[in-house]
Short mmCIF file of N, CA, C and O in Angstrom, two decimals:
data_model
loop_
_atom_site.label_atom_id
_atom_site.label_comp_id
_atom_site.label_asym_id
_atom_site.label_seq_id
_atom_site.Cartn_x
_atom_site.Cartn_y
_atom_site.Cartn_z
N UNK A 182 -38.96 11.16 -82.77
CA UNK A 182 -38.26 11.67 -81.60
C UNK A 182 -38.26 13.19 -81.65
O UNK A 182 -38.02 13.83 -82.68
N UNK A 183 -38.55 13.70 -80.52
CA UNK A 183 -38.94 15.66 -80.18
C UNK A 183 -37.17 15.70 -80.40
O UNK A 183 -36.39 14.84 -79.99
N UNK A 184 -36.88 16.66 -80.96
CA UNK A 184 -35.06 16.82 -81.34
C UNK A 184 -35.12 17.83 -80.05
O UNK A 184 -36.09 18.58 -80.00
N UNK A 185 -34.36 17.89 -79.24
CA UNK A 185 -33.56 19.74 -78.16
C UNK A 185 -33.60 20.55 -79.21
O UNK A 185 -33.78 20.14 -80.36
N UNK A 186 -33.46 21.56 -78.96
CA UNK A 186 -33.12 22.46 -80.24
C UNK A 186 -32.88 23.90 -79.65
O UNK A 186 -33.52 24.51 -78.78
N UNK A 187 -31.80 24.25 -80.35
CA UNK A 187 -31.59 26.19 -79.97
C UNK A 187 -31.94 26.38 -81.17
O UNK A 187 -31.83 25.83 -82.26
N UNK A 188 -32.71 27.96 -80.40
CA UNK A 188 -33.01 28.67 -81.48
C UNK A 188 -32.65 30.18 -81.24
O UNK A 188 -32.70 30.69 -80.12
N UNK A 189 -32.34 30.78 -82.24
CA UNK A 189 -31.79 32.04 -82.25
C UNK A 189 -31.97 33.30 -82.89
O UNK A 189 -32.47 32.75 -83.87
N UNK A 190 -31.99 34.17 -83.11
CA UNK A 190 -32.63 34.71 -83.86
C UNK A 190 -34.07 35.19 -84.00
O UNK A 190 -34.87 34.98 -83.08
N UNK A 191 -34.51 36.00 -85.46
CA UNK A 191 -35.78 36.37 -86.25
C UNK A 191 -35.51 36.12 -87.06
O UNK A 191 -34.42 35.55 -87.06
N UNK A 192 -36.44 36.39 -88.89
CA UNK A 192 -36.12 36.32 -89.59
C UNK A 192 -36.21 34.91 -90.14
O UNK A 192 -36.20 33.90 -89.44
N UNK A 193 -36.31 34.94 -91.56
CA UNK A 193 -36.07 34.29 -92.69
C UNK A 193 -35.75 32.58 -92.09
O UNK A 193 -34.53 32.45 -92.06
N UNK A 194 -36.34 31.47 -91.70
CA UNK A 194 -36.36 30.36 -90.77
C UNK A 194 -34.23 29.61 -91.67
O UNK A 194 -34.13 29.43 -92.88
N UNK A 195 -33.11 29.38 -90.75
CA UNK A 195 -32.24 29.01 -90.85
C UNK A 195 -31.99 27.09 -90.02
O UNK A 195 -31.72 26.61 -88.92
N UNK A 196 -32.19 26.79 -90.92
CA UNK A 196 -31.79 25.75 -90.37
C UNK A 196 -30.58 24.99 -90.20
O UNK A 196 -30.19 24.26 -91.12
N UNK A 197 -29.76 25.10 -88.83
CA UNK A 197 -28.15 24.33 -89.09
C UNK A 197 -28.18 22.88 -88.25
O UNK A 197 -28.67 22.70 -87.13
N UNK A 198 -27.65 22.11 -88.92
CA UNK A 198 -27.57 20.87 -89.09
C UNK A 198 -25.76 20.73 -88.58
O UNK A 198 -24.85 21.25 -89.22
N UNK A 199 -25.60 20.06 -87.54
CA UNK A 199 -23.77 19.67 -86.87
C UNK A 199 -23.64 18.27 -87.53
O UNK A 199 -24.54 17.43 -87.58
N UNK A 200 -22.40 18.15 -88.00
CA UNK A 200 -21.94 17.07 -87.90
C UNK A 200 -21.68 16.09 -86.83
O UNK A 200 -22.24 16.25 -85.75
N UNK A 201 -20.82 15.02 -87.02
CA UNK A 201 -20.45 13.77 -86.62
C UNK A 201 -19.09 13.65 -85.81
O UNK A 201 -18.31 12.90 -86.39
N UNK A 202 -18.62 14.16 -84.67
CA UNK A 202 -19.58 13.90 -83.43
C UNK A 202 -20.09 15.31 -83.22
O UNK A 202 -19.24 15.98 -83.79
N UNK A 203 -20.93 16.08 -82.76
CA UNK A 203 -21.27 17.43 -82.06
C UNK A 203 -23.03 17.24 -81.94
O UNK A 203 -23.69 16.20 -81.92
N UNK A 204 -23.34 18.21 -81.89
CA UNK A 204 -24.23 18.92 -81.50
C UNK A 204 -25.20 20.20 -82.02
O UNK A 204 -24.87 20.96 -82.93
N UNK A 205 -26.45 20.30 -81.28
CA UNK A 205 -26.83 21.90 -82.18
C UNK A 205 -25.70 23.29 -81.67
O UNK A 205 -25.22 24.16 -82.40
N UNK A 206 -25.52 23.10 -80.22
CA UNK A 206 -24.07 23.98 -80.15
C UNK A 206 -23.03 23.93 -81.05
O UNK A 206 -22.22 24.86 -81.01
N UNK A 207 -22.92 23.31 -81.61
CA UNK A 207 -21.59 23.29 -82.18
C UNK A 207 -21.58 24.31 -83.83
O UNK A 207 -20.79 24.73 -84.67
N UNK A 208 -22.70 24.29 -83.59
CA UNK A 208 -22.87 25.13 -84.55
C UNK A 208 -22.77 26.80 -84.44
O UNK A 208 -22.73 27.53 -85.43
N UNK A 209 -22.73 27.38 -82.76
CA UNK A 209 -22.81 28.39 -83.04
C UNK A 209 -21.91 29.67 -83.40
O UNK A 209 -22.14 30.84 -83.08
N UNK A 210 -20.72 29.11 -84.21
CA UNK A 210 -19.91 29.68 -85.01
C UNK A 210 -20.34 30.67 -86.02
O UNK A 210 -20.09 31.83 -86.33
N UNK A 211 -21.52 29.12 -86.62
CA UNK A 211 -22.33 30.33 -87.80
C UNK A 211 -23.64 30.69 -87.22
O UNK A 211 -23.98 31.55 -88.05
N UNK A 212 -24.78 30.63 -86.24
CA UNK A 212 -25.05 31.18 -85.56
C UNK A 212 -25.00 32.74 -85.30
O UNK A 212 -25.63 33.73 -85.67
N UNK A 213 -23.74 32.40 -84.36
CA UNK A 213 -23.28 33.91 -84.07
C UNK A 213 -23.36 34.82 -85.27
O UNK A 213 -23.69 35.89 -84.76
N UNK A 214 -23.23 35.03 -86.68
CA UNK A 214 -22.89 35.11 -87.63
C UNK A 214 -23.96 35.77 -88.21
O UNK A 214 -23.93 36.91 -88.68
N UNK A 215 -24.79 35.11 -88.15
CA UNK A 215 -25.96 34.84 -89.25
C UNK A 215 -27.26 35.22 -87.83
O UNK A 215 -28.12 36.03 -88.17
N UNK A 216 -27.35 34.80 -86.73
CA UNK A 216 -28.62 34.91 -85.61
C UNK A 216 -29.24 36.65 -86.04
O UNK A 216 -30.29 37.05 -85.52
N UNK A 217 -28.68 37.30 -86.74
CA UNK A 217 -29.31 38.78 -86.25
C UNK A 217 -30.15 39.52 -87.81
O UNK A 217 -30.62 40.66 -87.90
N UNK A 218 -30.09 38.27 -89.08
CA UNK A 218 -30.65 38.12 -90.18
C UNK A 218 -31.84 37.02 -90.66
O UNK A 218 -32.57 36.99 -91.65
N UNK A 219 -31.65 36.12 -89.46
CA UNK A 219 -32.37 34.79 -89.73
C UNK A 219 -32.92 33.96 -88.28
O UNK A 219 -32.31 33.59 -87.28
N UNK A 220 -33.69 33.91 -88.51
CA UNK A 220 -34.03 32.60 -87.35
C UNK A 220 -33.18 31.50 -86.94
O UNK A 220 -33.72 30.47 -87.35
N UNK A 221 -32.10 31.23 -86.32
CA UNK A 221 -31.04 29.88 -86.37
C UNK A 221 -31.90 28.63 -85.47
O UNK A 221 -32.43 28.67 -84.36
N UNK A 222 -31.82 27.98 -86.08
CA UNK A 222 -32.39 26.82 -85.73
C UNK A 222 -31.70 25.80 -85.65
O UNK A 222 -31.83 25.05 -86.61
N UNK A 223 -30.78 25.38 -84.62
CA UNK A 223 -29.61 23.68 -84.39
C UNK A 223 -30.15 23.27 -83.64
O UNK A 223 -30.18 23.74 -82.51
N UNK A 224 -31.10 21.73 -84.20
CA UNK A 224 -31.48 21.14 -83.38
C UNK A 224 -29.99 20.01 -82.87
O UNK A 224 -28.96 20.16 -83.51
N UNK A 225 -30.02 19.02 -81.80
CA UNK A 225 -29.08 18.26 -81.74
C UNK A 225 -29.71 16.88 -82.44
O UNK A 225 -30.41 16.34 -81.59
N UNK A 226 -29.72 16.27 -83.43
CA UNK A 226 -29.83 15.24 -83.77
C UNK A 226 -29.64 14.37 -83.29
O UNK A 226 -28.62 14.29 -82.62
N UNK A 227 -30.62 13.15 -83.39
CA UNK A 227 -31.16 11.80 -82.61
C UNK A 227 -29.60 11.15 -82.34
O UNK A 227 -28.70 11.04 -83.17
N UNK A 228 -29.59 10.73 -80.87
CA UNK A 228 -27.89 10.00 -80.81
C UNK A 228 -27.40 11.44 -80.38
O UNK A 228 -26.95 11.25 -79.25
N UNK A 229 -27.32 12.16 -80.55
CA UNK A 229 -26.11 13.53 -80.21
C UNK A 229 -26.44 14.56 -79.35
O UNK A 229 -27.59 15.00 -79.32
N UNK A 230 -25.36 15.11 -78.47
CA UNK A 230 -25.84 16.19 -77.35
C UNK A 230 -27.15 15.67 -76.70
O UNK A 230 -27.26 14.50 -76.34
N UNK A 231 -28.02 16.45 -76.57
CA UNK A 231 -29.14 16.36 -75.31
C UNK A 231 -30.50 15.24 -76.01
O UNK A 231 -31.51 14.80 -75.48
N UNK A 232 -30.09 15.12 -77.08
CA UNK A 232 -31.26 14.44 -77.88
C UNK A 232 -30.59 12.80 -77.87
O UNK A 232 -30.48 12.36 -79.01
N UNK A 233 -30.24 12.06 -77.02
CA UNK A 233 -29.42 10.82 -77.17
C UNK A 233 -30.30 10.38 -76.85
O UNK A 233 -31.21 10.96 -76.26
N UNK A 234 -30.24 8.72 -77.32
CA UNK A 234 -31.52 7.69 -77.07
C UNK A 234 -30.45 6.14 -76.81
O UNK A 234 -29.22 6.12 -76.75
N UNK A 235 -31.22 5.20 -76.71
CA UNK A 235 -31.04 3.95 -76.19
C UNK A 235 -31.11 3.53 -77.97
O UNK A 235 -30.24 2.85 -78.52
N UNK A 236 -31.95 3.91 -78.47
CA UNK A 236 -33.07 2.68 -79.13
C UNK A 236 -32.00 2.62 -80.21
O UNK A 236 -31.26 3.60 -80.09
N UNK A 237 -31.70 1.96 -81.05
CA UNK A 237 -31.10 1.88 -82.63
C UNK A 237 -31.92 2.33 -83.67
O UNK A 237 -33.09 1.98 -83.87
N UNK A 238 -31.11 3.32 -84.47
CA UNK A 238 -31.82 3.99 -85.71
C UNK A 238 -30.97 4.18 -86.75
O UNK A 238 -29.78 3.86 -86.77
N UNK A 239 -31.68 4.78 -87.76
CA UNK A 239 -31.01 4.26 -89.09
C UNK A 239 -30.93 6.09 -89.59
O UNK A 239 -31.84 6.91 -89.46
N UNK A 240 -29.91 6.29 -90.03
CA UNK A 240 -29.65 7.80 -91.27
C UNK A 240 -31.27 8.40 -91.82
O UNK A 240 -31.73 9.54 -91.72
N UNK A 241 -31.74 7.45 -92.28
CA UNK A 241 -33.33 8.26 -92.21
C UNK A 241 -34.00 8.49 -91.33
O UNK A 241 -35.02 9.12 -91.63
N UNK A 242 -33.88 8.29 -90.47
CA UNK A 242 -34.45 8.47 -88.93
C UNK A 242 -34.14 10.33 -88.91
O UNK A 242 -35.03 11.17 -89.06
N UNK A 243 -33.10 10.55 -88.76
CA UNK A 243 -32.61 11.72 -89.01
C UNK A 243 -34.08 12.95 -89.90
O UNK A 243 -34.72 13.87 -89.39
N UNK A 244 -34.10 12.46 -91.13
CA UNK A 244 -34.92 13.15 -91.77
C UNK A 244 -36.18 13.47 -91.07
O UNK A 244 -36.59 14.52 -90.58
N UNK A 245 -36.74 12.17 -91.16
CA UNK A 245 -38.19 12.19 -90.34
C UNK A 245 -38.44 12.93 -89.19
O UNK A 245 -39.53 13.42 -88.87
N UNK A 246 -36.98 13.03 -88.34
CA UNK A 246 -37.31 13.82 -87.19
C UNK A 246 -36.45 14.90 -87.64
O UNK A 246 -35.51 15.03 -86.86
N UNK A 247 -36.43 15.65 -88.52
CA UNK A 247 -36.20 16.88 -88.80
C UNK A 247 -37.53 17.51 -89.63
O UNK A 247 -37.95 18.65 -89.43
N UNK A 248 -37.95 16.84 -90.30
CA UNK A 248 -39.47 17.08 -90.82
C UNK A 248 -40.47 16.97 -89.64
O UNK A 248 -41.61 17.37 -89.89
N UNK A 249 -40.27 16.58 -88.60
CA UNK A 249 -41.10 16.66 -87.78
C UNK A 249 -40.89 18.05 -86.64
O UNK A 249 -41.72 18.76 -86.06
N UNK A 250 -39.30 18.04 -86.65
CA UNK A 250 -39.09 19.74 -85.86
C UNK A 250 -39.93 20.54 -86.62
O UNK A 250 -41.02 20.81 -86.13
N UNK A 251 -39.58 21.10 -87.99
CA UNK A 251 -40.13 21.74 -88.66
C UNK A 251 -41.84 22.03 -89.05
O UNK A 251 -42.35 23.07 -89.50
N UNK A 252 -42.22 21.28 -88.86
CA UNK A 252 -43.90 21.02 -88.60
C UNK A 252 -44.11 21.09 -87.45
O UNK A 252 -45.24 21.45 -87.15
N UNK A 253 -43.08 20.76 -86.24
CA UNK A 253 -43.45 21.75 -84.92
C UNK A 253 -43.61 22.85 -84.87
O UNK A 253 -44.46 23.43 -84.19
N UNK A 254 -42.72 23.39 -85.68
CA UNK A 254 -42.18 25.13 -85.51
C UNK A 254 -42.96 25.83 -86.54
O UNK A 254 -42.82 27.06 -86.58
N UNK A 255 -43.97 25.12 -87.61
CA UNK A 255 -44.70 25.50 -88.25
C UNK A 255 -44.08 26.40 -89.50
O UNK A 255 -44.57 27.35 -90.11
N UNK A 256 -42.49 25.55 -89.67
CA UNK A 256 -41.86 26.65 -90.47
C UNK A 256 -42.02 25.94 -92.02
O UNK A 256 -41.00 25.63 -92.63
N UNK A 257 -43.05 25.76 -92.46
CA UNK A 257 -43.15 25.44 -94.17
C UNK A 257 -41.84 25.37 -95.26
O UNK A 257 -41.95 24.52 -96.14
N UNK A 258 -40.69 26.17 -95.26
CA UNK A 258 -39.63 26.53 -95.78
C UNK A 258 -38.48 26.92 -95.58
O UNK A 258 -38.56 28.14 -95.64
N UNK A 259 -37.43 26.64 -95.37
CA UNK A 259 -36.07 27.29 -94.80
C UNK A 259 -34.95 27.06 -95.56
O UNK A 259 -34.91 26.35 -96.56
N UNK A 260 -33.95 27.72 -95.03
CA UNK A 260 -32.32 27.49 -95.90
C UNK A 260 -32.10 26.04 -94.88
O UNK A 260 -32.73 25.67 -93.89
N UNK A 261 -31.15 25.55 -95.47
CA UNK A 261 -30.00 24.64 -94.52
C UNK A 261 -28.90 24.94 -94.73
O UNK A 261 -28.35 25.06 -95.83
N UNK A 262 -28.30 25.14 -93.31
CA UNK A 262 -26.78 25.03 -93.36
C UNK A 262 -26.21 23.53 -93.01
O UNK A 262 -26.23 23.10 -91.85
N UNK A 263 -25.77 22.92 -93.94
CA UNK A 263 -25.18 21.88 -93.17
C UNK A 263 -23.80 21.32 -93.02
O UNK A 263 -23.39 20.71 -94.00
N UNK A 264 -23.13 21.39 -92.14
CA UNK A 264 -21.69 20.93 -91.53
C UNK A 264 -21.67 19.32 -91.71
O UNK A 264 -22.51 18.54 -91.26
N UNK A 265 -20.50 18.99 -92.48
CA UNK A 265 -20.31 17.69 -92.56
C UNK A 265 -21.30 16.40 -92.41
O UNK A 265 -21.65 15.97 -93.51
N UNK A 266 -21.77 15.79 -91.42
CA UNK A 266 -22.58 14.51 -91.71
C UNK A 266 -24.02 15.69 -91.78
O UNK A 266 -24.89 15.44 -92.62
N UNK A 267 -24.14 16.54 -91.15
CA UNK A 267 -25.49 17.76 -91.52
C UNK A 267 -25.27 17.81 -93.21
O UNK A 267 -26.28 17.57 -93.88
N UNK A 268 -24.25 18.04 -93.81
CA UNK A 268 -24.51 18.32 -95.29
C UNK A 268 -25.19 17.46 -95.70
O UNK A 268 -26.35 17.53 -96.13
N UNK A 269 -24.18 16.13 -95.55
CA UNK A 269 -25.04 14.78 -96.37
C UNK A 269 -26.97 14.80 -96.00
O UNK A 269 -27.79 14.55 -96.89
N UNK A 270 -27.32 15.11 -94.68
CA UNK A 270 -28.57 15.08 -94.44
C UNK A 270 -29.33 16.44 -95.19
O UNK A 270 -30.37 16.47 -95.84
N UNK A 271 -28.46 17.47 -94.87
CA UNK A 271 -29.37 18.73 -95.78
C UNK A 271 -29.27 18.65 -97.57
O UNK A 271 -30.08 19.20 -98.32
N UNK A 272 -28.39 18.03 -97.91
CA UNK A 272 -28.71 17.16 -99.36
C UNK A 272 -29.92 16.24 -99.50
O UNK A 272 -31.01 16.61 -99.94
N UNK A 273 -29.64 15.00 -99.09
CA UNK A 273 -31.21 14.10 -98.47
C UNK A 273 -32.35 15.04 -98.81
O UNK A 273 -33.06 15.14 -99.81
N UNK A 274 -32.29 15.84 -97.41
CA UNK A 274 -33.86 16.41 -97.43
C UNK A 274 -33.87 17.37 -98.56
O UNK A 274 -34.98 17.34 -99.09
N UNK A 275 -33.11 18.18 -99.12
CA UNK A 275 -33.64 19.16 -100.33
C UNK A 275 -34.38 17.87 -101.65
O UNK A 275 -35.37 17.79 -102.37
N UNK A 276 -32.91 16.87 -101.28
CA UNK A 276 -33.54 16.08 -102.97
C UNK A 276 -35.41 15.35 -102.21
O UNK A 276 -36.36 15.97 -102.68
N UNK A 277 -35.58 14.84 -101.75
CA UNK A 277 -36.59 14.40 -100.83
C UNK A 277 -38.06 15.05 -100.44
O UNK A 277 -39.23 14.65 -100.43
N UNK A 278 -37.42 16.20 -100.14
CA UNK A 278 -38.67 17.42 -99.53
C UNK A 278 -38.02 18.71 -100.50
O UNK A 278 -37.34 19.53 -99.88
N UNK A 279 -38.16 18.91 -101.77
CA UNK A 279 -37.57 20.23 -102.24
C UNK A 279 -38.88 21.49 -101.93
O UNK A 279 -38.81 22.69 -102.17
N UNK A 280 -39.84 20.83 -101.42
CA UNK A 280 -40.92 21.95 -100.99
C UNK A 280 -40.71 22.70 -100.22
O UNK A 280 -41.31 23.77 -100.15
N UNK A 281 -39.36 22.16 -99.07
CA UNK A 281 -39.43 22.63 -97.51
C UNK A 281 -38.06 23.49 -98.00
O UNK A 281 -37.87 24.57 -97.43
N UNK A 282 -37.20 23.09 -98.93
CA UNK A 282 -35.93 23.69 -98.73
C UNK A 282 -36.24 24.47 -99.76
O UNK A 282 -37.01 24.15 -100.66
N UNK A 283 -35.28 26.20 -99.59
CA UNK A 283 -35.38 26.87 -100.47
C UNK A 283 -33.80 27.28 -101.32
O UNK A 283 -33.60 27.53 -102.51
N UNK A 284 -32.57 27.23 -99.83
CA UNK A 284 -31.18 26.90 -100.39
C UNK A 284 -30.68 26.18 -99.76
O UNK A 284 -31.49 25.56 -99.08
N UNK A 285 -29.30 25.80 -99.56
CA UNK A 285 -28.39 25.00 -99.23
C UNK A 285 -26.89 25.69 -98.83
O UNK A 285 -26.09 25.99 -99.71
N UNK A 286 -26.66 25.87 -97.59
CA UNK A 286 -25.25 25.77 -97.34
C UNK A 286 -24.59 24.46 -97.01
O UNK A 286 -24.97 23.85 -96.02
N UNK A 287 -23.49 23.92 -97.89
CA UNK A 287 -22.81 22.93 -97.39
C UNK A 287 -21.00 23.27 -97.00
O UNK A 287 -20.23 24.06 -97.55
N UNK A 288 -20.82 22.51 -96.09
CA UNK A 288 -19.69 22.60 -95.51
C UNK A 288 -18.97 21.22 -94.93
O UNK A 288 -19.18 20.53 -93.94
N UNK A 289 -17.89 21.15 -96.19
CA UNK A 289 -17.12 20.24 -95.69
C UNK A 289 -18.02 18.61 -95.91
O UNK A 289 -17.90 17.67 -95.13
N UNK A 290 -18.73 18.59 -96.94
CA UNK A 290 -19.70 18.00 -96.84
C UNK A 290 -19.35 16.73 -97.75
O UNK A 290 -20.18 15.83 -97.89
#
């Protein structure tokens, strides 16, 4: 599944990951924050905000189509920020893909 996605920023590729219920908006707390050092990247994850579907999917679903934003955007490596059910997934993918991740923000995770 193609994720919506804001993007913000230059710089150093940031990837933020929203929790359970929200959105890639919901992120732009840290965004705002961080957009003028880094590339911000909140996509809305499969089920949430503008990226909602019909079909039934499973917590790895998640990954796959975040490895697949990222190979859109041709970004080889990035931080994650991840907010609550985003942490648990930006954990996942570092242990999973430690090629793609280089740190980890978790929050509330």
């Amino acid at each position: 599944m193609e994720l919506v996605t804001h993007i913000r920023g230059q710089g150093y590729p940031l990837l933020c990951l929203h929790g359970h219920p929200g959105n890639g908006r919901c992120m732009n707390l840290f965004v705002e924050a961080l957009c003028d050092r880094y590339q911000t990247i909140a996509p809305d994850l499969r089920g949430y905000g503008e990226s909602r579907t019909a079909e039934p999917f499973e917590m790895s679903d998640h990954l796959v189509d975040i490895i697949a934003l990222l190979d859109r955007l041709n970004i080889q490596r990035c931080h994650v920020l991840g907010w609550s059910l985003g942490g648990i997934l930006a954990m996942e993918l570092a242990m999973r893909f430690p090629h793609r991740v280089t740190g980890l923000i978790l929050i509330g995770t």
